[in-house]
GROMACS .gro file of C-alpha atoms in nm:
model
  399
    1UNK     CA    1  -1.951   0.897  -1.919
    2UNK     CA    2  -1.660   1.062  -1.753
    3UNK     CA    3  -1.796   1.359  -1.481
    4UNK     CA    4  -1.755   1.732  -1.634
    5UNK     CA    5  -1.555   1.856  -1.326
    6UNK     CA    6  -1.298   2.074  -1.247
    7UNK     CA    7  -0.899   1.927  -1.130
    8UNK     CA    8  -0.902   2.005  -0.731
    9UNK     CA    9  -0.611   2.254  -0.609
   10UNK     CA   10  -0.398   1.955  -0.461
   11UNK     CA   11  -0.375   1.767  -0.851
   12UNK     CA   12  -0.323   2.100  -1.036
   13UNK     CA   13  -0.013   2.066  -1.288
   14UNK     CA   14   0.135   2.386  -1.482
   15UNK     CA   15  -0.008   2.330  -1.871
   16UNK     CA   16   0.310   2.436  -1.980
   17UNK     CA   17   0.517   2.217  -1.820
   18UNK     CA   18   0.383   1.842  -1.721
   19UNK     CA   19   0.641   1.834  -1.480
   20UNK     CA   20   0.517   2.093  -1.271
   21UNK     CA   21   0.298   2.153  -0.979
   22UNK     CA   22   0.046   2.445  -1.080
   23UNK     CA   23   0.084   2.814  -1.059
   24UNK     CA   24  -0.170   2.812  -0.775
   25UNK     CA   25   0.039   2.543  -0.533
   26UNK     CA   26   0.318   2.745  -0.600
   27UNK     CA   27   0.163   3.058  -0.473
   28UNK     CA   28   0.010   2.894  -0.189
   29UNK     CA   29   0.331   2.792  -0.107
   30UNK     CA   30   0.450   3.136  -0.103
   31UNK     CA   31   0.205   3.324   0.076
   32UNK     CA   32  -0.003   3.063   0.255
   33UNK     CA   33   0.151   2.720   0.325
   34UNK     CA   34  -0.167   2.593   0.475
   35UNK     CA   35  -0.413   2.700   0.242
   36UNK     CA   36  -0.802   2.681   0.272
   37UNK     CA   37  -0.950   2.569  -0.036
   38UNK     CA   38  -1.312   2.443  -0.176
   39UNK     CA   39  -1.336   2.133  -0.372
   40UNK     CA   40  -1.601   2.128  -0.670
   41UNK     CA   41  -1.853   1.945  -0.458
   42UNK     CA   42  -1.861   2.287  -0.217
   43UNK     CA   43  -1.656   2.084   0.036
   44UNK     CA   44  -1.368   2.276   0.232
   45UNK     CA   45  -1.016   2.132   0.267
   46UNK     CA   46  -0.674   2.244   0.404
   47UNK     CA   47  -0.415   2.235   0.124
   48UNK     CA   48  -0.063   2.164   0.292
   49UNK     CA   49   0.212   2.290   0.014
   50UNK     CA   50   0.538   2.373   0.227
   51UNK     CA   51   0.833   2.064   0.260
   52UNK     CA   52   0.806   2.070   0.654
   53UNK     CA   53   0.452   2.128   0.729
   54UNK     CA   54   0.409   1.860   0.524
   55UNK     CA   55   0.612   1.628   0.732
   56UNK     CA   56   0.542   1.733   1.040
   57UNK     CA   57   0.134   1.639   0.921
   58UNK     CA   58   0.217   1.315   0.815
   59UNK     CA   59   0.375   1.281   1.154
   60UNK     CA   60   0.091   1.410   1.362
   61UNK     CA   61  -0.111   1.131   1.580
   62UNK     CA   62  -0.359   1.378   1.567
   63UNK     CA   63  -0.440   1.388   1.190
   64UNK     CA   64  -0.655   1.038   1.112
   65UNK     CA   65  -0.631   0.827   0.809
   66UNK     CA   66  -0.935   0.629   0.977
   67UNK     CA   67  -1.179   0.888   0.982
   68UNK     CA   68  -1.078   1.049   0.632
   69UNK     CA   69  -1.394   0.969   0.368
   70UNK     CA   70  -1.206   0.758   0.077
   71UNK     CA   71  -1.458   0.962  -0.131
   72UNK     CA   72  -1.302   1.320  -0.013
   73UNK     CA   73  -1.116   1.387  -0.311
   74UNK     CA   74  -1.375   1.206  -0.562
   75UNK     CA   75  -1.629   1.475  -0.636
   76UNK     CA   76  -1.975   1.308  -0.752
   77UNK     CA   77  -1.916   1.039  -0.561
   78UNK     CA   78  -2.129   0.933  -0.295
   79UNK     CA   79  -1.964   0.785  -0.021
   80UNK     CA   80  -2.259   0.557   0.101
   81UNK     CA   81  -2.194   0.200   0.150
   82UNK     CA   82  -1.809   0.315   0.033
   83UNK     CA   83  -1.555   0.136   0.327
   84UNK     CA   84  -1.231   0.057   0.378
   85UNK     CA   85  -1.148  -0.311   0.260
   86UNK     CA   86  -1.041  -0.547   0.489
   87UNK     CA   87  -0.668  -0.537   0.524
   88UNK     CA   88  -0.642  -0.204   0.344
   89UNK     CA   89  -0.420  -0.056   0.630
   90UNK     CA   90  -0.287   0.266   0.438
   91UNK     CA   91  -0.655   0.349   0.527
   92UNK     CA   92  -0.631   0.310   0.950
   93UNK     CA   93  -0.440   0.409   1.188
   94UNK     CA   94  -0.231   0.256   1.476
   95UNK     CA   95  -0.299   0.009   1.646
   96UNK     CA   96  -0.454  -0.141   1.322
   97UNK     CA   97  -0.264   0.001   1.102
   98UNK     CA   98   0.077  -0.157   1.297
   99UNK     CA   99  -0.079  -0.469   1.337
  100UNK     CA  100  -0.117  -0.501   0.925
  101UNK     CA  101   0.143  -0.349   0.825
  102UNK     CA  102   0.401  -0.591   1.040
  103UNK     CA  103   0.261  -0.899   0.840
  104UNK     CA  104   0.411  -0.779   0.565
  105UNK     CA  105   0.741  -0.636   0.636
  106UNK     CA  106   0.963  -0.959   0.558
  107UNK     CA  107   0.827  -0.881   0.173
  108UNK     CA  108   1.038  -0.548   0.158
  109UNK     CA  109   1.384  -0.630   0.328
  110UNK     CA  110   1.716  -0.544   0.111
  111UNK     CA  111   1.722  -0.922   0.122
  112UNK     CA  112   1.390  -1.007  -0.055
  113UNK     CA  113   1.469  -0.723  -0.320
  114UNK     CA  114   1.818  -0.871  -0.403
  115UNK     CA  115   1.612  -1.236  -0.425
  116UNK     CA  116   1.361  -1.040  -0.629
  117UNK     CA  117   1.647  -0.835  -0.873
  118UNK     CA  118   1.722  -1.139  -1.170
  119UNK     CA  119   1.352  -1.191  -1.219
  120UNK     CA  120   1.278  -0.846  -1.239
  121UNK     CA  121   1.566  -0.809  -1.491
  122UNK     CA  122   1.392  -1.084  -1.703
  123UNK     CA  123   1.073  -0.928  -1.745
  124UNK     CA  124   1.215  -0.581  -1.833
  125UNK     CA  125   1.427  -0.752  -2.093
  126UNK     CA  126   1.118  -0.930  -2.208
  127UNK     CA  127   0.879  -0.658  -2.232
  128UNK     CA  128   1.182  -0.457  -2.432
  129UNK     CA  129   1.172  -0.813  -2.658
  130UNK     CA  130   0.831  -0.703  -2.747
  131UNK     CA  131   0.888  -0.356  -2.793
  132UNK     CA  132   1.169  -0.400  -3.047
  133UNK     CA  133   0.925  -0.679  -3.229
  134UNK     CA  134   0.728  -0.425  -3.275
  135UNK     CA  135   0.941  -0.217  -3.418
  136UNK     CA  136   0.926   0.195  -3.390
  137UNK     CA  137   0.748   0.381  -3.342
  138UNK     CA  138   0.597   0.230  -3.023
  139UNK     CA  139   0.391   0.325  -2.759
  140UNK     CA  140   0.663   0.337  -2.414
  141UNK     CA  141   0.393   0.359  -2.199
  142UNK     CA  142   0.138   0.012  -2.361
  143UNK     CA  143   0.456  -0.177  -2.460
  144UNK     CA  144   0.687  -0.117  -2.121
  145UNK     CA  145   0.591   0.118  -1.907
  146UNK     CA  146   0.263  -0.008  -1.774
  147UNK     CA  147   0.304  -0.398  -1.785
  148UNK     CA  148   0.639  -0.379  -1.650
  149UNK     CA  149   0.558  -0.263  -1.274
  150UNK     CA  150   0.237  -0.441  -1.307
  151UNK     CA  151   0.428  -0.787  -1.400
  152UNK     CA  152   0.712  -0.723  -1.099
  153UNK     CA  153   0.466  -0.687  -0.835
  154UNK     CA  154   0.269  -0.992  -0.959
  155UNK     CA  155   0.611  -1.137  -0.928
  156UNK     CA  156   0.612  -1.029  -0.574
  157UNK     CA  157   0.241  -1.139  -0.468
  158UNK     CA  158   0.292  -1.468  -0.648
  159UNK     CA  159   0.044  -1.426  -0.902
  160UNK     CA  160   0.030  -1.712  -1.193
  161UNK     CA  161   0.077  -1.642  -1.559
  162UNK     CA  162  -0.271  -1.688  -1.595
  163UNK     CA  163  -0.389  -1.412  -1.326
  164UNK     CA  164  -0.096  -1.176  -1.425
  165UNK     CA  165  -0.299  -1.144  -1.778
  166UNK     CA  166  -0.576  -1.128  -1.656
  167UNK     CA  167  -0.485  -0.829  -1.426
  168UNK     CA  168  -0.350  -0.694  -1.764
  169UNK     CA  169  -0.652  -0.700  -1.915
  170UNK     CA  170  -0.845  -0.535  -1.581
  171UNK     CA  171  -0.584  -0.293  -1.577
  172UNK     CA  172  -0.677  -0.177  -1.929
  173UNK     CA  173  -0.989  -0.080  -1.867
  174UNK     CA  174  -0.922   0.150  -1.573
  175UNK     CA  175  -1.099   0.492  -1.645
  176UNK     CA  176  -0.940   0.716  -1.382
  177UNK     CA  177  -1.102   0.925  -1.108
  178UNK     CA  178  -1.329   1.038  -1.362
  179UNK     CA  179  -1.508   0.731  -1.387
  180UNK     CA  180  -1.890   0.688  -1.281
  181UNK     CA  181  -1.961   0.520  -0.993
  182UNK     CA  182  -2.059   0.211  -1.177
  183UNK     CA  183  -1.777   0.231  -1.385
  184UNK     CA  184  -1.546   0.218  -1.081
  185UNK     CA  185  -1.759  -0.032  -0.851
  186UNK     CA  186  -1.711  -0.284  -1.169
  187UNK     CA  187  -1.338  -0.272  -1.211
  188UNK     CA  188  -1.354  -0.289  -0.813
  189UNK     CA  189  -1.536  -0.584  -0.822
  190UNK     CA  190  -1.316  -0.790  -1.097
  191UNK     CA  191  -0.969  -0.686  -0.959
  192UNK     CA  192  -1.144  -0.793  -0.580
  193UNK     CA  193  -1.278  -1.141  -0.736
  194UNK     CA  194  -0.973  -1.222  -0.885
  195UNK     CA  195  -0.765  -1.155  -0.581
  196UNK     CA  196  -0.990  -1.364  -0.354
  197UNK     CA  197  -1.001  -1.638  -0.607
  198UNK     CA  198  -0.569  -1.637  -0.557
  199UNK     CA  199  -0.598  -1.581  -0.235
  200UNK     CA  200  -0.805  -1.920  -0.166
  201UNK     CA  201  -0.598  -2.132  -0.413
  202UNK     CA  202  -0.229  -2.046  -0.236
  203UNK     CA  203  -0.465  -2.129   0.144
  204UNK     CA  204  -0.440  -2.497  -0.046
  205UNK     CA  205  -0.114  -2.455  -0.173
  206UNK     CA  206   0.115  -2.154  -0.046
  207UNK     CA  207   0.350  -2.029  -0.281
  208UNK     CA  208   0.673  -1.818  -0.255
  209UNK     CA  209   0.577  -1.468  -0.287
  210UNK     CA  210   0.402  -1.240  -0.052
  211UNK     CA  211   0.040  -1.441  -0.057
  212UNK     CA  212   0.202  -1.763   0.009
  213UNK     CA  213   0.388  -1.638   0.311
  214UNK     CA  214   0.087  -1.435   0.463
  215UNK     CA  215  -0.078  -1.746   0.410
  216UNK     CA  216   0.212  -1.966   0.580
  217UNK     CA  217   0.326  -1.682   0.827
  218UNK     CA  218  -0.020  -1.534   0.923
  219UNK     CA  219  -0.267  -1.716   0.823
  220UNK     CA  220  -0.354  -1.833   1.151
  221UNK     CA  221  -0.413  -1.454   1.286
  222UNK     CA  222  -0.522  -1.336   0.896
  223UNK     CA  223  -0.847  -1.430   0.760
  224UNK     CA  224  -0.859  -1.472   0.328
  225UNK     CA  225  -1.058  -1.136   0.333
  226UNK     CA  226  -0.766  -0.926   0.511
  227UNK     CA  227  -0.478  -1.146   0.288
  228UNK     CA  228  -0.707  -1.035  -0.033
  229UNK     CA  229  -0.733  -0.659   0.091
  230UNK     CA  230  -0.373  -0.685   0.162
  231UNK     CA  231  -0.244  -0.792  -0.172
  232UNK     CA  232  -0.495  -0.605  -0.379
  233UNK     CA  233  -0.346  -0.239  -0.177
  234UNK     CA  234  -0.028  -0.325  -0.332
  235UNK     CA  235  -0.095  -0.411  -0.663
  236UNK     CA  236  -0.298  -0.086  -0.709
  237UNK     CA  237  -0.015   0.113  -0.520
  238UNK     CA  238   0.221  -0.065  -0.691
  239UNK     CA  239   0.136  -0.052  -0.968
  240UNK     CA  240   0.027   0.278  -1.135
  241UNK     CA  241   0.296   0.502  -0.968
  242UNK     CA  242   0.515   0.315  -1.112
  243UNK     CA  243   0.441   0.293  -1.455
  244UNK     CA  244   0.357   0.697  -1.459
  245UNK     CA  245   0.701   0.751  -1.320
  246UNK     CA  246   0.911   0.586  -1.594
  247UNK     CA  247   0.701   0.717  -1.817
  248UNK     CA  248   0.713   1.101  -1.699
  249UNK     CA  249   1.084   1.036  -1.584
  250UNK     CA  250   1.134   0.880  -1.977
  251UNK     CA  251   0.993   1.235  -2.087
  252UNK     CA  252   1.195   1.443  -1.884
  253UNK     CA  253   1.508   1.265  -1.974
  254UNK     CA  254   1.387   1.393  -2.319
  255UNK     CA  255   1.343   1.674  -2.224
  256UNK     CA  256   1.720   1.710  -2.050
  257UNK     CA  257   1.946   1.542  -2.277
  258UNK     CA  258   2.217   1.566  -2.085
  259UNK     CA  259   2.084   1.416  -1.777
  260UNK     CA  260   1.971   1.157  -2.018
  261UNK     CA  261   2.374   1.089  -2.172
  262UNK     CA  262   2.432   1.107  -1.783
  263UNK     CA  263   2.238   0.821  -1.684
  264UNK     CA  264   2.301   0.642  -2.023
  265UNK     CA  265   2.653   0.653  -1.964
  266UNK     CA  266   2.726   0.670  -1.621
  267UNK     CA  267   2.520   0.374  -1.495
  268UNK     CA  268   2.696   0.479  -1.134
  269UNK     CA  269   2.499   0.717  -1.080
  270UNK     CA  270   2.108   0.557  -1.066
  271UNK     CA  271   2.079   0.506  -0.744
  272UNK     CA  272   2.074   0.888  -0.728
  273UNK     CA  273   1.876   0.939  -1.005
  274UNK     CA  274   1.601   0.740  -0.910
  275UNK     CA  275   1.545   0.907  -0.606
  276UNK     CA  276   1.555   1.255  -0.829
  277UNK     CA  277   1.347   1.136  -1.040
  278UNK     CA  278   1.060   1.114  -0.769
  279UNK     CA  279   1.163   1.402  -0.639
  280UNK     CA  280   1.116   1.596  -0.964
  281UNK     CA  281   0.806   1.406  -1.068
  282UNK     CA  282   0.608   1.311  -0.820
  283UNK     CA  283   0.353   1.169  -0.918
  284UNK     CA  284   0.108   1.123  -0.618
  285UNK     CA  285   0.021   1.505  -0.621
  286UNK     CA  286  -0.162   1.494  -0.307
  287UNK     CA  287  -0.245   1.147  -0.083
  288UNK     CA  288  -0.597   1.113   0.018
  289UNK     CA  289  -0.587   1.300   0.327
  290UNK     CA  290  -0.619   1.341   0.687
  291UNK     CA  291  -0.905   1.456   0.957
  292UNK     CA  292  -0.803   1.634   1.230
  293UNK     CA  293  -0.942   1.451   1.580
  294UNK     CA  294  -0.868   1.769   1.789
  295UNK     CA  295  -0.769   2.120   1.726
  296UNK     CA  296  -0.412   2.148   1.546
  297UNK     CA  297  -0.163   2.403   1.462
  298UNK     CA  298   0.001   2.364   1.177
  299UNK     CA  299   0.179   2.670   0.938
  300UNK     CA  300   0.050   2.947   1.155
  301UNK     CA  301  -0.342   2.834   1.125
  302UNK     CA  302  -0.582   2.644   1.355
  303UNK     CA  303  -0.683   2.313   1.189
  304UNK     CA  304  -1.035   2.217   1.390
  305UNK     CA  305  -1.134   1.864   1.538
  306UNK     CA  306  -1.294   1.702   1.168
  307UNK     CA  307  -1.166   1.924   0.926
  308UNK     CA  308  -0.973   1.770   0.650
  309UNK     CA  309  -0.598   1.829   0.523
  310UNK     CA  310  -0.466   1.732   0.187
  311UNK     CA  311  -0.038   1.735   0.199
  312UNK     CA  312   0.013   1.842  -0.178
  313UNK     CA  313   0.300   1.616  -0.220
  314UNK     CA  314   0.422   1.755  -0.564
  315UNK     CA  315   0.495   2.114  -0.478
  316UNK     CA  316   0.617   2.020  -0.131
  317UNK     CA  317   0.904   1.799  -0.327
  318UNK     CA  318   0.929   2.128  -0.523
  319UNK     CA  319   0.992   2.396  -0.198
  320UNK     CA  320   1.278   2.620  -0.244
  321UNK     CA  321   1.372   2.630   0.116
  322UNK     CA  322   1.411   2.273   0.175
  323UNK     CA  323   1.615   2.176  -0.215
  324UNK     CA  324   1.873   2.394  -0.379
  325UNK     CA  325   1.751   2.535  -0.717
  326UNK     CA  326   1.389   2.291  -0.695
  327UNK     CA  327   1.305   2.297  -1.040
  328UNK     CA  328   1.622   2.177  -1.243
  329UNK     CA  329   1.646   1.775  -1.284
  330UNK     CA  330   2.002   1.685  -1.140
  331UNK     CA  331   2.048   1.302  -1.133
  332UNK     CA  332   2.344   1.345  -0.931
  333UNK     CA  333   2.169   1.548  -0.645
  334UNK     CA  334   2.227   1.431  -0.306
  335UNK     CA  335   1.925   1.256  -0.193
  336UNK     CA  336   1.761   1.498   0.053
  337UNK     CA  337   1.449   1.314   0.187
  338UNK     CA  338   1.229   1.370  -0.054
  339UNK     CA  339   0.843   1.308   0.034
  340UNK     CA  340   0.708   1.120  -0.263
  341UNK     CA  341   0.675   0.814  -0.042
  342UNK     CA  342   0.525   0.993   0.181
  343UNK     CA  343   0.650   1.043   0.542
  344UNK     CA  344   0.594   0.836   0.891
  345UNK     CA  345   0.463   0.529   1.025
  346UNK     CA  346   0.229   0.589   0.631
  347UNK     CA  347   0.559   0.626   0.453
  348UNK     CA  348   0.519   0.394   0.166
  349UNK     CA  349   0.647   0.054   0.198
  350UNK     CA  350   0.702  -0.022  -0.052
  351UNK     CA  351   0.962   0.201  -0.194
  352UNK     CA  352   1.226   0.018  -0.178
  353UNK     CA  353   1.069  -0.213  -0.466
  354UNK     CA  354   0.994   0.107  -0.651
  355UNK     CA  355   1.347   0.263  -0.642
  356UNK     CA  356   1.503  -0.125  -0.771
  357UNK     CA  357   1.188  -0.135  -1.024
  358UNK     CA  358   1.303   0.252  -1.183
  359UNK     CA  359   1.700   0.088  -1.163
  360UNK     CA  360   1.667  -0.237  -1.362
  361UNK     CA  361   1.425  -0.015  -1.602
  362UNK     CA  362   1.592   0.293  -1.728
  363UNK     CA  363   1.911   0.082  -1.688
  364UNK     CA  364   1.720  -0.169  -1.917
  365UNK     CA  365   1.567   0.096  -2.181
  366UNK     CA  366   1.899   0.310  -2.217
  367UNK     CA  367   2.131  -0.009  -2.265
  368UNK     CA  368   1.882  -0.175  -2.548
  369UNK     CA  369   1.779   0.175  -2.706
  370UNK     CA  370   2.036   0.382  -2.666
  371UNK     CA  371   1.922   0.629  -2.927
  372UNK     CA  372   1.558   0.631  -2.782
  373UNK     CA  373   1.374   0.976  -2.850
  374UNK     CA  374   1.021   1.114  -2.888
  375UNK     CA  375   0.818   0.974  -3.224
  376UNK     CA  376   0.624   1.323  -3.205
  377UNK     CA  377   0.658   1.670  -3.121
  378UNK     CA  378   0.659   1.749  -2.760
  379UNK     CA  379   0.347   1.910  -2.754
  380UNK     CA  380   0.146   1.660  -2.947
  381UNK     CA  381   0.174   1.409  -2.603
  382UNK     CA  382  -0.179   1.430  -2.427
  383UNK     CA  383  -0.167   1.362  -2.022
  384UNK     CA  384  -0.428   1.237  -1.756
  385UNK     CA  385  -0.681   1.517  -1.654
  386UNK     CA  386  -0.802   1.467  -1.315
  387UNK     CA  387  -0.633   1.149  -1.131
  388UNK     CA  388  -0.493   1.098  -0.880
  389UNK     CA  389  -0.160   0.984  -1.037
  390UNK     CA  390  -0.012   1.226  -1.272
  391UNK     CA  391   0.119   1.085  -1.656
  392UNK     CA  392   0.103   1.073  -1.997
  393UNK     CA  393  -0.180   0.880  -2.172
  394UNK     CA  394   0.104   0.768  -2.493
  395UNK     CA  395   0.441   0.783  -2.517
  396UNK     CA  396   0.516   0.752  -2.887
  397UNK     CA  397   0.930   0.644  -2.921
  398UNK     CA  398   1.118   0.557  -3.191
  399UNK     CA  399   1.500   0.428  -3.171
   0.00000   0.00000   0.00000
């Protein structure tokens, strides 16, 4: 059964608005940019909620991703036993961290995303295949939203048909952050065996996508454990964020309906609106943290050596002194370094695949449904409780 707990400060979204960080971020971001709060299992954080404090953390050698519990924000959970997998190196920091991360750079060039572009293109026009064979109204988020992302980065690893569906199916069952332990160690465990399992078949024979070459590039300096932990990082990451934001960023099209005509008609202008559309969404609230190794200033207040700090990513994308009139969705905004990737040597990655993943999909939806629109009221669509990525649970559309 699900835990009976309350959302932490960092995940908090305004009920009236599923766009929107909560009432509380926003006030902490008013009055106290560095705010000390206390999670439901009694333990104290540091909420960072301002644009630049929450760069210059992410910045900060000082601040470890090493020495951060992955249980911090998982109240319940006991972190006993609980480590950082092999190759999971959004979880260390440099030299480690550097070391890992290099392997896997080639995978994210402009290069390998043009490469990349036509068979992403294929499998958004084949989900959409399935969606209009099933006819309205349809669930966005079951029928596109969430097997899209999840196919183009199995594209990307080099995943077979046959361990694509099977990630499908995994995928399916994921309860959230709400989850028992059990519940979690077991979707753990299947999504870990049936990485390792791909891992050792493409050691015999290396394909084209990212396993193959850390397999043909690395393998000599990578063990199977590290290629696994590797792979497995970014078909979470990749993932779930992705499949949240077309489905939030579907909803506030909705929701703006002349941003929506915009980007249906003006197909010059996504490359911009994708990068808005993080901005305004954000997903990732909050990523998992940081413990300080040494005494740190940061927003006027004294962080001490092993306290933890939480950048609240949402409301810091939301900060009225760093973007003009924060709260209004304007696809034709002039990027301005937004920090739903993140920021530093831990900026995500893979964003670049993200931003071309949100292009070939909205560009995809609009062109085949033009006329696309809610099947229900507004305020009959339900969203995730406590998670750590932010969407809807059903997107009902009709066309």
């Amino acid at each position: 059964m699900p835990l009976d707990i309350e959302t932490p400060l960092p995940y908090q979204r305004d009920h009236r608005c599923p766009f929107d960080p909560g009432p509380a971020l926003r006030d902490a971001q008013r009055t106290a940019p560095v705010h000390r709060y206390r999670l439901p299992d009694g333990q104290d954080i540091w909420v960072v909620t301002r644009y630049e404090e929450v760069r210059r953390m992410l910045t900060d050698p000082r601040l470890s991703s090493a020495r951060t519990p992955l249980t911090l924000m998982l109240p319940g959970v006991d972190d006993t036993g609980v480590r950082v997998s092999p190759g999971s190196f959004v979880n260390m920091d440099p030299p480690e961290h550097t070391r890992l991360r290099r392997t896997v750079t080639s995978s994210f060039t402009a290069r390998r995303m043009r490469e990349l572009a036509p068979r992403l293109e294929r499998i958004a026009e084949d989900r959409l295949d399935a969606m209009e064979r099933t006819g309205p109204p349809a669930d966005f988020m079951t029928e596109f939203a969430s097997p899209f992302p999840l196919l183009a980065i199995c594209e990307l690893l080099g995943l077979t048909e046959e361990q694509r569906a099977e990630y499908l199916r995994i995928t399916a069952m994921a309860p959230g952050l709400a989850a028992t332990p059990e519940e979690a160690q077991e979707l753990l465990t299947a999504a870990g065996r049936l990485m390792s399992d791909a891992v050792a078949a493409q050691r015999e024979a290396p394909g084209d996508g990212m396993i193959g070459m850390l397999v043909k590039e690395h393998g000599h300096e990578l063990d199977d454990e590290e290629i696994a932990g590797i792979s497995s990082m970014f078909l979470t990451a990749g993932f779930d964020t992705v499949a949240n934001t077309l489905g939030l960023g579907l909803l506030a099209l909705f929701d703006n309906p002349g941003q929506l005509a915009l980007l249906r008609d003006e197909p010059a202008v996504l490359d911009t609106a994708v990068e808005e559309l993080m901005r305004y969404l954000s997903v990732i609230s909050a990523t998992g943290g940081r413990t300080a190794t040494e005494d740190v200033e940061l927003g006027g207040v004294t962080i001490k050596a092993g306290e933890y700090v939480v950048p609240a990513l949402a409301v810091a994308n939301r900060d009225p002194a760093h973007f003009d009139d924060p709260d209004r969705l304007d696809l034709t905004r002039t990027p301005a370094q937004q920090v739903g990737f993140g920021h530093g040597v831990h900026r995500c990655i893979g964003g670049a695949m993200t931003l071309l993943e949100m292009r070939i999909a909205f560009s995809a939806v609009l062109r085949r449904f033009p006329g696309i629109r809610l099947a229900v009221p507004p305020e009959d669509v339900r969203y995730r409780g406590y998670d750590m990525v932010h969407g809807a649970l059903a997107i009902p559309v009709t066309w």
